[in-house]
Amino acid sequence: MSAEIIIIALGAIADQPFEKQAIVLSLIGLALIIGVYGIVALIVKLDDIGLAMIKDVGKTTLAAIKRGVGKGLLYFANGLMKFLSVAGVLAMLLVGVDILAHQFHLLEEIVHAIEKLIPAMSWFLSIIAKLGLGAVIGVIIAAVLSQLLAVFKKA
């Protein structure tokens, strides 16, 4: 997803001088590394933190609270991972279609035509249109790849 963010940012500043592009993209890259990957590291370690808290065998009230918080973290981490797997797929569809729409103006025109159906809900219709287009493009790519795999397995 970081590459997509860089591509979108570059598209937004494509008409700027090279030096400005380099500075902006470097700052975005640095923010992505620190922000996104720091958050990902924390999310990945949530279950480890919860498990470590559960292993506290102390008999004090604080130890019992610690075990309870640990169980809560494990439960939360499980739900968070399930949510992020769905949200990640949806985000990739939206970003992917945005990138394709900027390159293939027909896709961009389709999205804008759908947005105009109900102007007050254009933001929502845009998301639905992009998800739909992303799903259709994904199915087409999957079909082509499955045919190619079948051909190469026979060879």
Short mmCIF file of C-alpha atoms in Angstrom, two decimals:
data_model
loop_
_atom_site.label_atom_id
_atom_site.label_comp_id
_atom_site.label_asym_id
_atom_site.label_seq_id
_atom_site.Cartn_x
_atom_site.Cartn_y
_atom_site.Cartn_z
CA MET A 1 0.00 0.00 0.00
CA SER A 2 2.94 2.32 0.59
CA ALA A 3 3.86 2.18 -3.09
CA GLU A 4 0.32 3.20 -4.03
CA ILE A 5 0.46 6.17 -1.66
CA ILE A 6 3.75 7.28 -3.22
CA ILE A 7 2.31 6.90 -6.74
CA ILE A 8 -0.79 8.93 -5.83
CA ALA A 9 1.36 11.62 -4.20
CA LEU A 10 3.65 11.76 -7.25
CA GLY A 11 0.59 12.17 -9.47
CA ALA A 12 -0.54 15.11 -7.33
CA ILE A 13 2.82 16.90 -7.60
CA ALA A 14 3.88 15.79 -11.10
CA ASP A 15 3.94 19.37 -12.38
CA GLN A 16 6.28 20.57 -9.61
CA PRO A 17 10.07 20.92 -9.96
CA PHE A 18 12.13 17.77 -9.39
CA GLU A 19 13.63 19.07 -6.12
CA LYS A 20 10.19 19.66 -4.63
CA GLN A 21 9.02 16.22 -5.77
CA ALA A 22 12.06 14.59 -4.17
CA ILE A 23 11.54 16.41 -0.86
CA VAL A 24 7.78 15.72 -0.71
CA LEU A 25 8.17 12.04 -1.61
CA SER A 26 11.02 11.62 0.88
CA LEU A 27 8.93 13.13 3.68
CA ILE A 28 5.94 10.95 2.78
CA GLY A 29 8.19 7.88 2.68
CA LEU A 30 9.66 8.72 6.09
CA ALA A 31 6.19 9.28 7.57
CA LEU A 32 5.03 5.94 6.14
CA ILE A 33 7.99 4.08 7.60
CA ILE A 34 7.63 5.58 11.06
CA GLY A 35 3.85 5.76 11.21
CA VAL A 36 2.50 2.81 9.28
CA TYR A 37 5.17 0.27 10.11
CA GLY A 38 5.27 1.35 13.76
CA ILE A 39 1.53 0.78 14.02
CA VAL A 40 1.82 -2.55 12.20
CA ALA A 41 4.55 -3.66 14.63
CA LEU A 42 2.31 -2.79 17.57
CA ILE A 43 -0.66 -4.64 16.06
CA VAL A 44 1.48 -7.72 15.38
CA LYS A 45 2.72 -7.72 18.97
CA LEU A 46 -0.71 -7.20 20.60
CA ASP A 47 -1.33 -10.90 21.03
CA ASP A 48 2.20 -11.44 22.40
CA ILE A 49 1.63 -8.68 24.95
CA GLY A 50 -1.73 -10.19 25.93
CA LEU A 51 -0.23 -13.67 26.25
CA ALA A 52 2.61 -12.37 28.45
CA MET A 53 0.06 -10.66 30.70
CA ILE A 54 -2.01 -13.84 31.03
CA LYS A 55 1.06 -15.79 32.20
CA ASP A 56 1.29 -13.72 35.39
CA VAL A 57 0.57 -16.34 38.08
CA GLY A 58 0.56 -13.90 40.98
CA LYS A 59 -2.27 -14.04 43.54
CA THR A 60 -2.65 -10.29 43.95
CA THR A 61 -5.50 -8.18 42.66
CA LEU A 62 -3.08 -6.43 40.31
CA ALA A 63 -2.04 -9.79 38.81
CA ALA A 64 -5.71 -10.72 38.31
CA ILE A 65 -6.37 -7.39 36.60
CA LYS A 66 -3.28 -7.93 34.45
CA ARG A 67 -4.56 -11.37 33.38
CA GLY A 68 -7.98 -9.88 32.60
CA VAL A 69 -6.44 -7.14 30.49
CA GLY A 70 -4.30 -9.78 28.76
CA LYS A 71 -7.38 -11.83 27.88
CA GLY A 72 -9.04 -8.68 26.62
CA LEU A 73 -6.03 -7.88 24.44
CA LEU A 74 -6.08 -11.38 22.93
CA TYR A 75 -9.79 -11.08 22.18
CA PHE A 76 -9.32 -7.57 20.73
CA ALA A 77 -6.28 -8.62 18.63
CA ASN A 78 -8.27 -11.49 17.10
CA GLY A 79 -11.15 -9.21 16.11
CA LEU A 80 -8.77 -6.51 14.89
CA MET A 81 -6.96 -8.96 12.60
CA LYS A 82 -10.26 -10.14 11.11
CA PHE A 83 -11.38 -6.54 10.53
CA LEU A 84 -8.04 -5.50 9.03
CA SER A 85 -8.05 -8.41 6.60
CA VAL A 86 -11.38 -7.21 5.15
CA ALA A 87 -10.53 -3.50 5.36
CA GLY A 88 -7.16 -4.14 3.71
CA VAL A 89 -8.74 -5.88 0.72
CA LEU A 90 -11.28 -3.07 0.32
CA ALA A 91 -8.56 -0.42 0.62
CA MET A 92 -6.42 -2.15 -2.00
CA LEU A 93 -9.40 -2.31 -4.38
CA LEU A 94 -10.08 1.41 -3.91
CA VAL A 95 -6.44 2.45 -4.31
CA GLY A 96 -5.90 0.11 -7.26
CA VAL A 97 -8.91 1.46 -9.14
CA ASP A 98 -7.79 5.03 -8.39
CA ILE A 99 -4.40 4.29 -9.94
CA LEU A 100 -5.98 2.61 -12.97
CA ALA A 101 -8.57 5.39 -13.36
CA HIS A 102 -5.82 8.00 -13.58
CA GLN A 103 -4.20 6.01 -16.39
CA PHE A 104 -7.33 4.84 -18.23
CA HIS A 105 -9.73 7.73 -18.51
CA LEU A 106 -12.67 5.46 -19.40
CA LEU A 107 -12.60 4.08 -15.85
CA GLU A 108 -12.49 7.60 -14.43
CA GLU A 109 -15.45 8.60 -16.61
CA ILE A 110 -17.44 5.57 -15.40
CA VAL A 111 -16.78 6.52 -11.75
CA HIS A 112 -17.77 10.15 -12.40
CA ALA A 113 -20.93 9.09 -14.23
CA ILE A 114 -21.98 6.96 -11.27
CA GLU A 115 -21.18 9.80 -8.85
CA LYS A 116 -23.57 12.09 -10.76
CA LEU A 117 -26.57 9.78 -10.22
CA ILE A 118 -27.24 11.21 -6.76
CA PRO A 119 -25.02 14.29 -6.23
CA ALA A 120 -25.65 14.43 -2.47
CA MET A 121 -24.22 10.92 -2.14
CA SER A 122 -21.41 11.24 -4.70
CA TRP A 123 -18.72 10.27 -2.18
CA PHE A 124 -20.58 7.05 -1.31
CA LEU A 125 -21.39 6.22 -4.93
CA SER A 126 -17.73 6.83 -5.83
CA ILE A 127 -16.63 4.25 -3.25
CA ILE A 128 -19.24 1.74 -4.42
CA ALA A 129 -18.27 2.30 -8.07
CA LYS A 130 -14.57 1.86 -7.31
CA LEU A 131 -15.18 -1.28 -5.27
CA GLY A 132 -17.34 -2.69 -8.07
CA LEU A 133 -14.80 -1.84 -10.75
CA GLY A 134 -12.01 -3.24 -8.60
CA ALA A 135 -13.92 -6.49 -8.12
CA VAL A 136 -14.65 -6.79 -11.85
CA ILE A 137 -11.02 -6.09 -12.77
CA GLY A 138 -9.88 -8.55 -10.10
CA VAL A 139 -12.16 -11.29 -11.45
CA ILE A 140 -10.88 -10.67 -14.99
CA ILE A 141 -7.25 -10.82 -13.84
CA ALA A 142 -7.94 -13.99 -11.81
CA ALA A 143 -9.59 -15.64 -14.82
CA VAL A 144 -6.70 -14.75 -17.11
CA LEU A 145 -4.13 -15.96 -14.58
CA SER A 146 -5.98 -19.24 -13.97
CA GLN A 147 -6.01 -19.89 -17.73
CA LEU A 148 -2.30 -19.09 -17.96
CA LEU A 149 -1.56 -21.43 -15.05
CA ALA A 150 -3.54 -24.20 -16.73
CA VAL A 151 -1.54 -23.73 -19.94
CA PHE A 152 1.80 -23.80 -18.09
CA LYS A 153 0.84 -26.86 -16.03
CA LYS A 154 0.20 -28.79 -19.25
CA ALA A 155 3.61 -27.84 -20.64
#
